[in-house]
Amino acid sequence: MSRPEDILPPDLFYDDAESRKYTTSSRIRNIQADMTNRALALLDLEHPSLILDLGCGSGLSGEILSDVSAEEGGPHTWVGMDISASMLGQALERDTDGDMLLADIGQGVPFRAGTFDAAISISAIQWLCNAETSDVSPEGRLKRFFDGLYASLKRGGKAVCQFYPKNTQQRNLISQAAIKAGFGAGILEDDPETKNVKYYLVLSVGGGDVTGAVR
Amino acid sequence: MKLLTLNFLTCARKTCKSTAAAFPLHPKEAELEQVEMELNPLFVKNMLPRLDWEAMKTLATELGLPNLPAETPVAEELANESGEPTQTLRDLHTLLMETAIASGKLVCGNCGHEYAVKEGIANFLLPSHMV
Ligand SMILES: [Zn+2]
């Protein structure tokens, strides 16, 4: 199966038809929900929180954040960023609760310092490794993204980014960029060495490898 | 876009990042809407210390909303002795969570760039020469 990242930039790949397909496919919805719930468990939030959703798409993850019960520390409020207007259009149609920005996370994270309790990202940050024009590089985009994310999280804040690295080199490029921005970082692998392997980049504002804290 | 979010949003341009004038963004030709949200007292309490109240007051004035109290409300004002939500909490909830910009522009006070807002979504995509 070809990777969408290798076909087109995300704003072009996720046109209206593709966005609808992504949002209505029950298989994709289930996988997305599983990964969002896993990310939430890793964040381990105790209070209703303000969460940044990077590459929020049509708000499938956001709905889960809005629906966390009071017993489980919710409900949370979220702000999403996505580069695809079609995906955000799907979120509007489904009347999700979060605010959304049409934005390229590779251009930075436009919030003042210490805004968010936490951040999540599902299946998005590998797109940062696509440099579409001669004046931007994957390294430059990753730096803008992680520097911005680091600043926008409050001290003690955490971020969990599930992503699909193309290869070991890309995986290392991404985690090194996070560490350079100041994050304590670790990569967690679910179902390692199977075709369903899932990678979660677990980040904390405060330093140190944080996968040890992951259960 | 909720007024809560506007209390945290800055200009996206690198050259504006560290300048005080790039926050808050200033609404222009803004159409407001009221969106009903369930009251979440713990969330409001969590956000209170993070609000920039001066920016909140500026925003309220620029949008033609009633004047806000001079100082940020404190957590003790959110619930009465029996733990019931107070009017202060309800007012904050209405202001932050239920008042939203449906359309218009958000203008950076430093570089003058205008971010368009349509159907509540602000367009923060920058052409590459402005990144
Ligand atoms: Zn600016």
Coordinates of N, CA and C and ligand atoms in Angstrom, one line a residue, chain B residues 11-13 15-16 19 22 25 108-113 115, ligand 1:
Chain B
C11 N 0.2 36.1 16.9 CA 0.6 36.1 15.5 C 1.5 34.9 15.2
A12 N 1.4 34.3 14.0 CA 2.2 33.1 13.7 C 3.6 33.5 13.1
R13 N 3.8 34.7 12.8 CA 5.0 35.0 12.1 C 6.2 35.0 13.1
T15 N 8.9 36.7 13.1 CA 9.4 38.1 13.5 C 8.5 38.7 14.6
C16 N 7.3 38.2 14.7 CA 6.4 38.7 15.7 C 6.4 38.0 17.1
T19 N 7.5 39.8 20.2 CA 7.1 41.2 20.5 C 5.8 41.2 21.2
A22 N 2.3 41.6 19.4 CA 1.7 40.5 18.6 C 0.6 39.8 19.4
L25 N -4.4 39.4 19.5 CA -4.8 39.8 18.1 C -6.1 40.6 18.2
C108 N -2.9 41.4 13.6 CA -1.7 41.5 14.5 C -1.4 42.9 14.7
G109 N -1.2 43.3 16.0 CA -0.8 44.7 16.4 C 0.6 45.0 16.0
N110 N 1.4 44.0 15.7 CA 2.8 44.3 15.3 C 3.0 44.4 13.8
C111 N 2.6 43.4 13.1 CA 2.9 43.4 11.7 C 1.7 43.8 10.8
G112 N 0.5 43.8 11.4 CA -0.6 44.2 10.7 C -1.3 43.1 9.9
H113 N -0.7 41.9 9.9 CA -1.3 40.8 9.1 C -2.7 40.5 9.6
Y115 N -5.7 37.7 9.8 CA -6.0 36.3 9.7 C -7.6 36.3 9.5
Ligands
ZN1 ZN 2.4 39.7 13.3

